Amino acid sequence: MLQTKEIDLHATETYPGTQAVARAIALLKAFSDAQPEWNLTDLAQATGLNKTTAFRLLAALEAERLVMRNPLSGGYRLGVELIAMGGTAMRSNPLRAASRPILVTLAEQCGEAATLELLVESYVLVVDEVASNHPMGMTQDVGNRLPAHATATGKVLLAALPDAQLDAMLPGPLARLTDQTIVDPQRLRAELTQVRQDGFVVASGELEPGFVAVAAPVQDRERQVVAAISVGGPSLRLTPDRLPEIAAMVQMSARQISRQLGYWPG
Amino acid sequence: MLQTKEIDLHATETYPGTQAVARAIALLKAFSDAQPEWNLTDLAQATGLNKTTAFRLLAALEAERLVMRNPLSGGYRLGVELIAMGGTAMRSNPLRAASRPILVTLAEQCGEAATLELLVESYVLVVDEVASNHPMGMTQDVGNRLPAHATATGKVLLAALPDAQLDAMLPGPLARLTDQTIVDPQRLRAELTQVRQDGFVVASGELEPGFVAVAAPVQDRERQVVAAISVGGPSLRLTPDRLPEIAAMVQMSARQISRQLGYWPG
DNA sequence: ATACAATATTTCATAATGTGAAAAGTAGTT
DNA sequence: AACTACTTTTCACATTATGAAATATTGTAT
């Protein structure tokens, strides 16, 4: 920087010689479902960049189709090249490849939708989803982010985090999504302890009312929890008496995927 | 550059002050379904970058999770953040938002899968897909790229290109995907002329044997063709006698979407 | 119409950032 | 143990990215 030597808050351990790239990525990460379009001034402010710098970086991103502009408003949006890259990233994801056949079987056995999800910051990212054969309940969630504390998979993945990292990840109060959402950090921590013991967890109406999911962790050859799978559906079908059976199937499938990744139980 | 002042071939009109970002994006674009994993040396060579530069840029991309590394091979792969960004890009795509309800109706009316696609270089990118209710024929193609010359939507989109751009886009011979694929550029050009007259086009087994699709163009308020929609299914169901009816429905839906975008016929 | 406000874009002097050749490290193989 | 192929670190250097200020553009109120 030339003059305004800003203090590098939330510093993502910036590597030397990559300022411009890191900044360009920060611009891309500013876009979300909640705010899919930005004007230059606001976006520069939100990312802490000089307006000129943001403009230049966005021009580069636009030239490569990673961002596009709304011809009416002049606002910036994510571009089509990102859709293509996202598709490539998803199809080439090794976790997804290893788990897909097992998810298909699981969804079939349970008659409910099965998903593969992993943790990105404090959100879970849906990497794959196999819809149930049931007429209803078809969510098209792949590529979507959901708040970790309100999902079964999220609780499984958070439970695997070291305490220090968990503290950093859940600083403030937890967002309430339904009246069942766990908003008390103490309560969540207790639940995470339980997950570590049980090896699975249920989320009942915590993300959206009437939606129940059961999740279990997937581990790699270093016994690291790298993903979680879940089976979910309406509470009318996923009744309490069915949950033990479902949980067993989810856990078994998770273990199968783990074995695919080189995990060896014992 | 310091010493090796390379000539800027396939120069994508590089803007000043964005070299590093443009190079980082070039690295990301090197990944494909055919080559989802690269080692450093090959990737640097393929992108024409110095190995050290590629390494540094990849480190920055890795820190932000746009690329990940295969722990076994040490190879580079596209990362999970790109899956998330791709999802956001897709869900916030204005074209997709405008066309979704119309695609749903179209798929229902035809009893076949309907898609929204747009041109990215010489490929069509599947931006949305509504599966048919038919038991079979469920392709999970969203985010996928297909060669434009072998698809109905691709022919529609190529037909809208100015001749000069078309020449630049189709320099060499066309890839043969099936025995029905149009591989003769003359033959393709003739077909494109036909599309401009008819306002729709059929691709019959040109992408994969036994798959038939009908496509029509979507235009924006400046009368620019910005996308194409299609209805497709197995040739056993999409028989020649049904095609006129299907074509009419596809064209009507395309016009409806165009009107959503501010297009006014006349 | 005209002035005003808000935002986008261009310019340009400056040095900090990104660069790449060379050296050092790390597997994997014969 | 010596070789090979690859990754990672180091470092001197200047090209490239930077941001304040000026200008252009767009939209809104008067």
Coordinates of C-alpha atoms (C1' of nucleotides) in Angstrom, one line a residue:
Chain A
M1 CA 0.0 0.0 0.0
L2 CA 1.2 3.5 -0.6
Q3 CA -0.2 5.7 2.1
T4 CA -3.1 4.4 4.2
K5 CA -1.2 1.6 5.9
E6 CA -4.3 -0.3 7.1
I7 CA -4.1 -2.9 9.8
D8 CA -4.6 -6.3 8.3
L9 CA -7.6 -7.4 10.4
H10 CA -9.2 -10.8 9.8
A11 CA -5.9 -11.6 8.0
T12 CA -6.3 -14.9 6.2
E13 CA -2.5 -15.5 6.5
T14 CA -1.7 -13.7 3.4
Y15 CA 1.2 -15.2 1.5
P16 CA 3.8 -12.8 0.1
G17 CA 3.5 -11.8 -3.5
T18 CA -0.2 -12.5 -3.9
Q19 CA -2.0 -9.4 -2.7
A20 CA -3.8 -8.7 -6.0
V21 CA -5.1 -12.3 -6.3
A22 CA -6.2 -12.4 -2.6
R23 CA -8.0 -9.2 -3.1
A24 CA -9.7 -10.4 -6.3
I25 CA -10.9 -13.5 -4.5
A26 CA -12.2 -11.3 -1.6
L27 CA -14.3 -9.5 -4.2
L28 CA -15.7 -12.8 -5.4
K29 CA -16.5 -14.0 -1.9
A30 CA -18.5 -10.8 -1.2
F31 CA -21.3 -12.1 -3.4
S32 CA -23.9 -14.2 -1.7
D33 CA -27.5 -15.4 -2.1
A34 CA -28.5 -12.5 0.2
Q35 CA -26.5 -9.9 -1.8
P36 CA -26.0 -11.2 -5.4
E37 CA -25.5 -7.8 -6.9
W38 CA -23.1 -4.9 -5.8
N39 CA -22.3 -1.5 -7.0
L40 CA -18.7 -0.5 -7.1
T41 CA -18.7 1.9 -4.2
D42 CA -20.4 -0.5 -1.8
L43 CA -18.4 -3.5 -2.8
A44 CA -15.1 -1.5 -2.4
Q45 CA -16.2 -0.5 1.0
A46 CA -17.4 -4.0 2.0
T47 CA -14.0 -5.5 1.0
G48 CA -12.0 -2.6 2.4
L49 CA -10.4 -1.9 -1.0
N50 CA -9.8 1.4 -2.7
K51 CA -12.5 2.1 -5.2
T52 CA -9.9 2.3 -8.1
T53 CA -8.4 -1.0 -7.1
A54 CA -11.7 -2.7 -6.8
F55 CA -12.6 -1.3 -10.2
R56 CA -9.5 -2.6 -11.8
L57 CA -9.7 -6.0 -10.3
L58 CA -13.4 -6.3 -11.3
A59 CA -12.5 -5.3 -14.8
A60 CA -10.0 -8.2 -14.9
L61 CA -12.6 -10.6 -13.5
E62 CA -15.2 -9.4 -15.9
A63 CA -12.9 -9.9 -18.9
E64 CA -12.5 -13.5 -17.9
R65 CA -16.3 -13.8 -17.3
L66 CA -16.0 -14.5 -13.6
V67 CA -18.2 -11.5 -13.0
M68 CA -20.8 -9.9 -15.2
R69 CA -22.6 -6.7 -15.1
N70 CA -26.2 -6.0 -15.0
P71 CA -26.7 -3.9 -18.2
L72 CA -29.6 -2.0 -16.6
S73 CA -28.2 -1.1 -13.2
G74 CA -24.4 -1.4 -14.0
G75 CA -24.1 -3.5 -10.9
Y76 CA -21.7 -6.4 -10.6
R77 CA -22.8 -10.1 -10.4
L78 CA -21.0 -13.4 -10.4
G79 CA -20.4 -14.5 -14.0
V80 CA -21.1 -17.7 -16.0
E81 CA -17.5 -18.9 -16.0
L82 CA -17.9 -19.5 -12.2
I83 CA -20.9 -21.7 -13.0
A84 CA -18.7 -23.7 -15.3
M85 CA -15.8 -23.9 -12.9
G86 CA -18.1 -24.8 -10.1
G87 CA -19.5 -27.7 -12.2
T88 CA -16.0 -28.9 -13.0
A89 CA -14.9 -28.6 -9.4
M90 CA -18.0 -30.6 -8.3
R91 CA -17.7 -33.3 -10.8
S92 CA -13.9 -33.7 -10.2
N93 CA -14.3 -33.7 -6.4
P94 CA -12.8 -37.0 -5.2
L95 CA -15.0 -37.2 -2.1
R96 CA -18.1 -36.9 -4.3
A97 CA -16.8 -39.6 -6.6
A98 CA -16.1 -42.0 -3.8
S99 CA -19.5 -41.4 -2.1
R100 CA -21.9 -41.2 -5.0
P101 CA -22.8 -44.9 -5.4
I102 CA -23.1 -45.3 -1.7
L103 CA -25.4 -42.3 -1.4
V104 CA -27.6 -43.7 -4.2
T105 CA -28.0 -47.0 -2.3
L106 CA -28.6 -45.2 1.0
A107 CA -31.3 -43.0 -0.5
E108 CA -32.9 -46.0 -2.1
Q109 CA -32.9 -48.0 1.2
C110 CA -34.3 -45.1 3.2
G111 CA -36.6 -43.8 0.6
E112 CA -35.4 -40.3 1.5
A113 CA -32.9 -37.8 0.1
A114 CA -29.3 -38.3 0.9
T115 CA -26.6 -35.7 0.8
L116 CA -22.8 -35.3 1.1
E117 CA -21.7 -32.1 2.8
L118 CA -18.5 -30.5 4.0
L119 CA -17.5 -27.6 6.2
V120 CA -16.6 -24.2 4.7
E121 CA -16.0 -21.7 7.4
S122 CA -19.1 -21.8 9.6
Y123 CA -21.3 -23.2 6.8
V124 CA -21.9 -26.6 5.4
L125 CA -21.6 -26.9 1.6
V126 CA -23.8 -29.4 -0.1
V127 CA -21.5 -31.3 -2.5
D128 CA -23.9 -34.0 -3.6
E129 CA -27.5 -34.9 -3.2
V130 CA -29.5 -37.9 -4.3
A131 CA -33.2 -37.3 -4.3
S132 CA -35.6 -39.9 -2.9
N133 CA -38.1 -41.6 -5.1
H134 CA -40.8 -40.1 -3.1
P135 CA -43.0 -37.7 -5.2
M136 CA -42.4 -34.7 -3.0
G137 CA -39.3 -33.5 -1.1
M138 CA -37.0 -32.6 -4.0
T139 CA -34.6 -29.9 -3.0
Q140 CA -32.1 -28.8 -5.5
D141 CA -29.5 -27.8 -2.9
V142 CA -26.2 -28.8 -4.5
G143 CA -23.7 -26.0 -4.2
N144 CA -25.8 -24.4 -1.5
R145 CA -24.4 -23.2 1.9
L146 CA -26.3 -23.8 5.1
P147 CA -25.5 -22.6 8.6
A148 CA -23.6 -25.4 10.3
H149 CA -25.1 -25.0 13.7
A150 CA -28.6 -25.6 12.3
T151 CA -27.9 -28.8 10.3
A152 CA -27.3 -32.4 11.3
T153 CA -24.2 -32.6 9.0
G154 CA -23.0 -29.3 10.4
K155 CA -23.2 -30.6 14.0
V156 CA -21.2 -33.7 12.9
L157 CA -18.5 -31.5 11.3
L158 CA -18.3 -29.0 14.1
A159 CA -17.9 -31.8 16.6
A160 CA -14.7 -32.9 14.9
L161 CA -13.1 -29.5 15.2
P162 CA -10.5 -28.8 17.9
D163 CA -12.0 -26.6 20.7
A164 CA -9.8 -23.6 19.8
Q165 CA -11.0 -23.6 16.2
L166 CA -14.6 -24.0 17.3
D167 CA -14.3 -20.9 19.6
A168 CA -13.0 -18.9 16.7
M169 CA -15.7 -20.1 14.4
L170 CA -18.7 -19.5 16.8
P171 CA -17.9 -16.2 18.4
G172 CA -21.2 -14.5 18.5
P173 CA -24.7 -15.7 19.2
L174 CA -26.2 -18.3 16.8
A175 CA -28.7 -17.3 14.2
R176 CA -32.2 -18.5 14.9
L177 CA -33.8 -20.1 11.9
T178 CA -36.8 -21.8 13.5
D179 CA -38.0 -22.1 17.0
Q180 CA -36.1 -25.4 17.2
T181 CA -32.7 -23.9 16.2
I182 CA -30.0 -24.3 18.8
V183 CA -29.0 -20.7 19.6
D184 CA -27.3 -21.2 22.9
P185 CA -23.6 -22.0 22.4
Q186 CA -23.6 -24.0 25.6
R187 CA -26.4 -26.1 24.4
L188 CA -24.6 -26.6 21.1
R189 CA -21.4 -27.7 22.7
A190 CA -23.2 -30.2 24.8
E191 CA -24.8 -31.6 21.6
L192 CA -21.3 -31.8 20.0
T193 CA -20.0 -33.8 22.9
Q194 CA -22.9 -36.2 22.4
V195 CA -22.2 -36.5 18.7
R196 CA -18.6 -37.6 19.4
Q197 CA -20.0 -40.4 21.6
D198 CA -22.9 -41.5 19.4
G199 CA -21.2 -41.2 16.0
F200 CA -24.4 -39.7 14.5
V201 CA -26.8 -36.9 15.2
V202 CA -30.3 -35.8 14.5
A203 CA -31.5 -32.3 13.6
S204 CA -35.2 -31.9 14.0
G205 CA -36.8 -28.8 12.6
E206 CA -33.7 -26.8 13.4
L207 CA -33.1 -25.6 9.8
E208 CA -36.7 -25.4 8.7
P209 CA -39.8 -26.5 10.4
G210 CA -40.9 -30.0 9.7
F211 CA -37.6 -31.1 8.2
V212 CA -35.7 -33.9 10.0
A213 CA -32.2 -35.1 9.1
V214 CA -29.7 -37.7 10.4
A215 CA -26.0 -37.3 9.8
A216 CA -22.8 -39.2 10.4
P217 CA -19.1 -38.4 9.8
V218 CA -16.9 -39.5 7.0
Q219 CA -13.2 -39.9 7.8
D220 CA -10.1 -40.2 5.7
R221 CA -7.0 -42.3 6.0
E222 CA -5.6 -40.0 8.7
R223 CA -8.8 -40.5 10.7
Q224 CA -9.7 -36.8 10.0
V225 CA -13.4 -36.0 9.6
V226 CA -13.5 -34.6 6.1
A227 CA -17.2 -34.7 5.3
A228 CA -20.6 -35.7 6.6
I229 CA -23.5 -37.5 5.0
S230 CA -27.1 -37.2 5.9
V231 CA -30.5 -38.6 5.2
G232 CA -33.4 -36.1 5.5
G233 CA -37.1 -35.7 4.9
P234 CA -40.3 -34.4 6.3
S235 CA -41.0 -35.2 9.9
L236 CA -44.2 -36.9 8.9
R237 CA -42.2 -39.7 7.3
L238 CA -39.0 -39.5 9.5
T239 CA -40.8 -40.4 12.6
P240 CA -39.0 -40.9 15.9
D241 CA -39.5 -44.7 15.7
R242 CA -37.8 -44.9 12.4
L243 CA -34.8 -42.8 13.4
P244 CA -32.7 -45.6 15.0
E245 CA -32.9 -47.6 11.9
I246 CA -32.1 -44.7 9.6
A247 CA -29.2 -43.7 11.9
A248 CA -27.7 -47.1 11.6
M249 CA -27.9 -47.0 7.8
V250 CA -26.4 -43.6 7.6
Q251 CA -23.5 -44.6 9.9
M252 CA -22.9 -47.7 7.9
S253 CA -22.8 -45.8 4.6
A254 CA -20.5 -43.2 6.2
R255 CA -18.1 -46.0 7.2
Q256 CA -18.2 -47.4 3.7
I257 CA -17.3 -44.1 2.2
S258 CA -14.5 -43.7 4.8
R259 CA -13.1 -47.0 3.8
Q260 CA -13.1 -45.9 0.2
L261 CA -10.9 -43.0 1.3
G262 CA -8.4 -45.4 2.9
Y263 CA -9.8 -45.2 6.5
W264 CA -9.2 -48.4 8.4
P265 CA -11.4 -49.0 11.5
G266 CA -9.9 -50.3 14.7
Chain B
M1 CA 8.4 -9.6 -16.9
L2 CA 12.0 -9.5 -16.2
Q3 CA 13.9 -11.2 -18.9
T4 CA 11.9 -13.6 -21.1
K5 CA 9.7 -11.0 -22.9
E6 CA 7.3 -13.5 -24.3
I7 CA 4.9 -12.5 -27.1
D8 CA 1.4 -12.3 -25.8
L9 CA -0.3 -14.9 -28.0
H10 CA -4.0 -15.7 -27.6
A11 CA -4.1 -12.3 -25.7
T12 CA -7.5 -12.0 -24.1
E13 CA -7.2 -8.2 -24.3
T14 CA -5.3 -8.0 -21.0
Y15 CA -6.1 -4.9 -18.9
P16 CA -3.3 -3.0 -17.3
G17 CA -2.5 -3.7 -13.7
T18 CA -4.1 -7.1 -13.6
Q19 CA -1.4 -9.5 -14.7
A20 CA -1.4 -11.6 -11.6
V21 CA -5.2 -11.9 -11.5
A22 CA -5.4 -12.8 -15.1
R23 CA -2.7 -15.4 -14.6
A24 CA -4.4 -16.9 -11.6
I25 CA -7.6 -17.2 -13.6
A26 CA -5.7 -18.9 -16.4
L27 CA -4.6 -21.5 -13.9
L28 CA -8.1 -22.1 -12.8
K29 CA -9.3 -22.4 -16.4
A30 CA -6.7 -25.1 -17.1
F31 CA -8.8 -27.6 -15.0
S32 CA -11.4 -29.6 -16.9
D33 CA -13.4 -32.8 -16.7
A34 CA -10.7 -34.3 -19.0
Q35 CA -7.8 -33.1 -16.8
P36 CA -9.1 -32.4 -13.3
E37 CA -5.7 -32.8 -11.6
W38 CA -2.4 -31.2 -12.5
N39 CA 1.1 -31.3 -11.1
L40 CA 3.0 -28.1 -10.9
T41 CA 5.4 -28.5 -13.7
D42 CA 2.8 -29.5 -16.3
L43 CA 0.3 -26.8 -15.2
A44 CA 3.0 -24.1 -15.4
Q45 CA 3.9 -25.4 -18.8
A46 CA 0.3 -25.5 -20.0
T47 CA -0.4 -22.0 -18.9
G48 CA 2.9 -20.6 -20.1
L49 CA 3.8 -19.4 -16.6
N50 CA 7.1 -19.7 -14.8
K51 CA 7.0 -22.6 -12.3
T52 CA 7.7 -20.3 -9.4
T53 CA 5.0 -17.9 -10.4
A54 CA 2.5 -20.7 -10.9
F55 CA 3.5 -22.1 -7.5
R56 CA 2.9 -18.7 -5.7
L57 CA -0.4 -18.1 -7.4
L58 CA -1.6 -21.6 -6.6
A59 CA -0.6 -21.1 -3.0
A60 CA -2.8 -18.0 -2.9
L61 CA -5.7 -19.9 -4.5
E62 CA -5.2 -22.8 -2.2
A63 CA -5.3 -20.5 0.9
E64 CA -8.6 -19.3 -0.3
R65 CA -9.8 -22.8 -1.0
L66 CA -10.3 -22.2 -4.8
V67 CA -7.9 -25.1 -5.3
M68 CA -7.1 -28.0 -3.2
R69 CA -4.3 -30.6 -3.2
N70 CA -4.5 -34.3 -3.5
P71 CA -2.7 -35.4 -0.3
L72 CA -1.5 -38.6 -2.0
S73 CA -0.1 -37.2 -5.2
G74 CA 0.4 -33.6 -4.2
G75 CA -1.5 -32.7 -7.4
Y76 CA -3.7 -29.6 -7.7
R77 CA -7.5 -29.8 -8.1
L78 CA -10.3 -27.3 -8.1
G79 CA -11.4 -26.5 -4.5
V80 CA -14.6 -26.5 -2.6
E81 CA -14.9 -22.7 -2.6
L82 CA -15.5 -22.8 -6.3
I83 CA -18.4 -25.2 -5.8
A84 CA -19.9 -22.7 -3.4
M85 CA -19.3 -19.8 -5.7
G86 CA -20.6 -21.7 -8.7
G87 CA -23.8 -22.4 -6.7
T88 CA -24.2 -18.7 -5.8
A89 CA -23.5 -17.7 -9.4
M90 CA -26.1 -20.1 -10.7
R91 CA -28.8 -19.2 -8.2
S92 CA -28.3 -15.5 -8.7
N93 CA -28.2 -15.7 -12.5
P94 CA -30.9 -13.4 -13.8
L95 CA -31.5 -15.5 -16.9
R96 CA -32.1 -18.6 -14.8
A97 CA -34.5 -16.7 -12.6
A98 CA -36.5 -15.4 -15.5
S99 CA -36.7 -18.8 -17.2
R100 CA -37.2 -21.3 -14.4
P101 CA -41.0 -21.2 -14.2
I102 CA -41.4 -21.2 -17.9
L103 CA -39.0 -24.2 -18.2
V104 CA -41.0 -26.1 -15.5
T105 CA -44.2 -25.6 -17.5
L106 CA -42.5 -26.6 -20.7
A107 CA -41.0 -29.8 -19.3
E108 CA -44.4 -30.6 -17.9
Q109 CA -46.2 -30.0 -21.2
C110 CA -43.7 -32.0 -23.2
G111 CA -43.1 -34.7 -20.6
E112 CA -39.4 -34.3 -21.4
A113 CA -36.4 -32.6 -19.8
A114 CA -36.0 -28.9 -20.5
T115 CA -32.8 -27.0 -20.3
L116 CA -31.4 -23.4 -20.4
E117 CA -28.0 -23.1 -21.9
L118 CA -25.7 -20.3 -23.0
L119 CA -22.5 -20.0 -25.0
V120 CA -19.1 -19.9 -23.3
E121 CA -16.4 -19.9 -26.0
S122 CA -17.2 -22.9 -28.3
Y123 CA -19.1 -24.7 -25.6
V124 CA -22.7 -24.5 -24.3
L125 CA -23.0 -24.2 -20.6
V126 CA -26.0 -25.9 -19.0
V127 CA -27.4 -23.2 -16.6
D128 CA -30.6 -24.9 -15.6
E129 CA -32.4 -28.2 -16.2
V130 CA -35.9 -29.3 -15.3
A131 CA -36.2 -33.1 -15.4
S132 CA -39.2 -34.7 -17.0
N133 CA -41.6 -36.8 -14.9
H134 CA -40.7 -39.8 -17.0
P135 CA -39.0 -42.5 -15.0
M136 CA -35.8 -42.6 -17.1
G137 CA -33.9 -39.8 -18.7
M138 CA -32.6 -38.0 -15.7
T139 CA -29.3 -36.3 -16.6
Q140 CA -27.7 -34.2 -13.9
D141 CA -26.0 -31.8 -16.4
V142 CA -26.2 -28.4 -14.7
G143 CA -22.9 -26.7 -14.7
N144 CA -21.7 -29.0 -17.5
R145 CA -20.1 -27.8 -20.8
L146 CA -21.0 -29.5 -24.1
P147 CA -19.5 -28.9 -27.5
A148 CA -21.7 -26.3 -29.2
H149 CA -21.6 -27.8 -32.7
A150 CA -23.1 -31.1 -31.5
T151 CA -26.1 -29.7 -29.6
A152 CA -29.4 -28.1 -30.6
T153 CA -28.8 -25.2 -28.2
G154 CA -25.3 -24.8 -29.5
K155 CA -26.5 -24.5 -33.1
V156 CA -29.0 -21.9 -32.1
L157 CA -26.4 -19.9 -30.3
L158 CA -23.7 -20.2 -33.0
A159 CA -26.3 -19.1 -35.6
A160 CA -26.6 -15.8 -33.8
L161 CA -22.9 -15.0 -33.9
P162 CA -21.5 -12.6 -36.5
D163 CA -19.6 -14.5 -39.2
A164 CA -16.2 -13.1 -38.2
Q165 CA -16.6 -14.4 -34.7
L166 CA -17.9 -17.7 -35.9
D167 CA -14.8 -18.1 -38.1
A168 CA -12.6 -17.4 -35.0
M169 CA -14.5 -19.9 -32.9
L170 CA -14.5 -22.8 -35.3
P171 CA -11.1 -22.8 -36.8
G172 CA -10.2 -26.5 -37.1
P173 CA -12.3 -29.6 -37.9
L174 CA -15.2 -30.4 -35.6
A175 CA -15.0 -33.2 -33.1
R176 CA -16.9 -36.3 -34.0
L177 CA -19.0 -37.5 -31.0
T178 CA -21.3 -39.9 -32.8
D179 CA -21.8 -40.9 -36.4
Q180 CA -24.5 -38.3 -36.6
T181 CA -22.3 -35.4 -35.4
I182 CA -21.9 -32.6 -38.0
V183 CA -18.2 -32.5 -38.6
D184 CA -18.1 -30.7 -41.9
P185 CA -17.9 -26.9 -41.3
Q186 CA -19.8 -26.2 -44.5
R187 CA -22.6 -28.5 -43.5
L188 CA -22.7 -26.7 -40.1
R189 CA -22.9 -23.3 -41.7
A190 CA -25.7 -24.4 -43.9
E191 CA -27.5 -25.7 -40.8
L192 CA -27.0 -22.3 -39.0
T193 CA -28.5 -20.5 -42.0
Q194 CA -31.5 -22.7 -41.7
V195 CA -31.8 -22.0 -37.9
R196 CA -32.0 -18.3 -38.6
Q197 CA -34.9 -18.8 -40.9
D198 CA -36.8 -21.4 -38.9
G199 CA -36.3 -20.0 -35.4
F200 CA -35.6 -23.5 -34.0
V201 CA -33.4 -26.5 -34.6
V202 CA -33.3 -30.2 -34.0
A203 CA -30.2 -32.2 -33.0
S204 CA -30.7 -35.9 -33.6
G205 CA -28.1 -38.2 -32.1
E206 CA -25.4 -35.7 -32.8
L207 CA -24.2 -35.5 -29.2
E208 CA -25.0 -39.0 -28.1
P209 CA -26.7 -41.8 -30.0
G210 CA -30.4 -42.0 -29.4
F211 CA -30.7 -38.5 -27.8
V212 CA -32.9 -36.0 -29.6
A213 CA -33.3 -32.3 -28.7
V214 CA -35.1 -29.3 -30.0
A215 CA -33.9 -25.8 -29.2
A216 CA -34.9 -22.1 -29.7
P217 CA -33.2 -18.8 -29.0
V218 CA -33.9 -16.4 -26.1
Q219 CA -33.4 -12.7 -26.9
D220 CA -32.9 -9.7 -24.6
R221 CA -34.2 -6.2 -24.9
E222 CA -31.5 -5.3 -27.5
R223 CA -32.7 -8.3 -29.6
Q224 CA -29.4 -10.0 -28.8
V225 CA -29.5 -13.8 -28.6
V226 CA -28.3 -14.4 -25.0
A227 CA -29.3 -18.0 -24.4
A228 CA -31.1 -21.0 -25.8
I229 CA -33.6 -23.4 -24.3
S230 CA -34.2 -26.9 -25.3
V231 CA -36.4 -30.0 -24.8
G232 CA -34.7 -33.3 -25.1
G233 CA -35.2 -37.0 -24.6
P234 CA -34.7 -40.4 -26.1
S235 CA -35.5 -40.8 -29.8
L236 CA -37.9 -43.5 -29.0
R237 CA -40.2 -40.9 -27.4
L238 CA -39.2 -37.8 -29.4
T239 CA -40.3 -39.3 -32.7
P240 CA -40.3 -37.3 -36.0
D241 CA -44.1 -36.9 -35.9
R242 CA -43.9 -35.2 -32.5
L243 CA -41.2 -32.8 -33.4
P244 CA -43.3 -30.0 -35.0
E245 CA -45.5 -29.9 -31.9
I246 CA -42.5 -29.9 -29.5
A247 CA -40.7 -27.2 -31.6
A248 CA -43.7 -25.0 -31.4
M249 CA -43.8 -25.3 -27.6
V250 CA -40.1 -24.7 -27.3
Q251 CA -40.3 -21.6 -29.5
M252 CA -43.3 -20.2 -27.6
S253 CA -41.5 -20.7 -24.2
A254 CA -38.4 -19.1 -25.6
R255 CA -40.4 -16.1 -26.6
Q256 CA -42.0 -15.9 -23.2
I257 CA -38.6 -15.8 -21.5
S258 CA -37.4 -13.2 -24.0
R259 CA -40.4 -11.1 -23.1
Q260 CA -39.4 -11.4 -19.4
L261 CA -36.1 -10.0 -20.4
G262 CA -37.7 -6.9 -22.0
Y263 CA -37.7 -8.2 -25.6
W264 CA -40.6 -6.8 -27.6
P265 CA -41.6 -8.7 -30.8
G266 CA -42.4 -6.8 -34.0
Chain C
dA1 C1' -34.2 22.7 -19.2
dT2 C1' -30.6 23.3 -15.5
dA3 C1' -28.3 22.4 -11.5
dC4 C1' -27.1 19.1 -8.3
dA5 C1' -25.7 14.7 -6.3
dA6 C1' -24.0 10.2 -6.6
dT7 C1' -21.5 7.0 -8.8
dA8 C1' -18.3 5.2 -12.4
dT9 C1' -14.0 5.7 -15.0
dT10 C1' -9.4 7.5 -16.3
dT11 C1' -5.0 9.4 -15.4
dC12 C1' -0.5 9.2 -13.5
dA13 C1' 3.5 9.5 -10.3
dT14 C1' 5.2 6.3 -7.0
dA15 C1' 7.2 2.2 -4.7
dA16 C1' 5.4 -1.9 -3.1
dT17 C1' 4.3 -6.0 -5.0
dG18 C1' 5.0 -9.7 -8.0
dT19 C1' 8.6 -11.7 -10.7
dG20 C1' 11.8 -15.7 -12.3
dA21 C1' 16.7 -17.7 -12.2
dA22 C1' 19.1 -20.2 -9.3
dA23 C1' 19.7 -22.9 -5.2
dA24 C1' 18.0 -26.1 -1.8
dG25 C1' 14.8 -29.5 -0.4
dT26 C1' 12.0 -33.9 -1.0
dA27 C1' 10.4 -38.0 -2.7
dG28 C1' 10.5 -42.0 -5.6
dT29 C1' 13.3 -45.4 -8.6
dT30 C1' 17.0 -48.2 -10.3
Chain D
dA1 C1' 24.0 -45.0 -2.6
dA2 C1' 23.5 -42.4 -6.8
dC3 C1' 20.2 -40.8 -9.8
dT4 C1' 16.0 -38.6 -11.5
dA5 C1' 11.9 -35.8 -11.3
dC6 C1' 9.7 -32.9 -8.9
dT7 C1' 8.5 -29.2 -5.3
dT8 C1' 9.6 -25.4 -2.5
dT9 C1' 12.5 -21.4 -0.8
dT10 C1' 15.4 -17.6 -1.5
dC11 C1' 16.5 -13.1 -3.1
dA12 C1' 17.9 -9.1 -6.1
dC13 C1' 15.4 -6.4 -9.3
dA14 C1' 11.9 -3.6 -12.0
dT15 C1' 7.6 -4.3 -13.7
dT16 C1' 3.3 -4.2 -12.2
dA17 C1' -0.2 -2.9 -9.0
dT18 C1' -1.5 0.9 -6.3
dG19 C1' -4.6 5.0 -4.7
dA20 C1' -5.3 10.1 -4.6
dA21 C1' -7.1 13.3 -7.5
dA22 C1' -9.3 14.7 -11.7
dT23 C1' -12.8 13.8 -15.0
dA24 C1' -16.8 11.7 -17.1
dT25 C1' -21.2 9.8 -16.6
dT26 C1' -25.6 8.9 -15.0
dG27 C1' -29.7 9.8 -12.4
dT28 C1' -32.7 13.0 -9.7
dA29 C1' -34.7 17.0 -8.0
dT30 C1' -35.8 21.8 -8.9

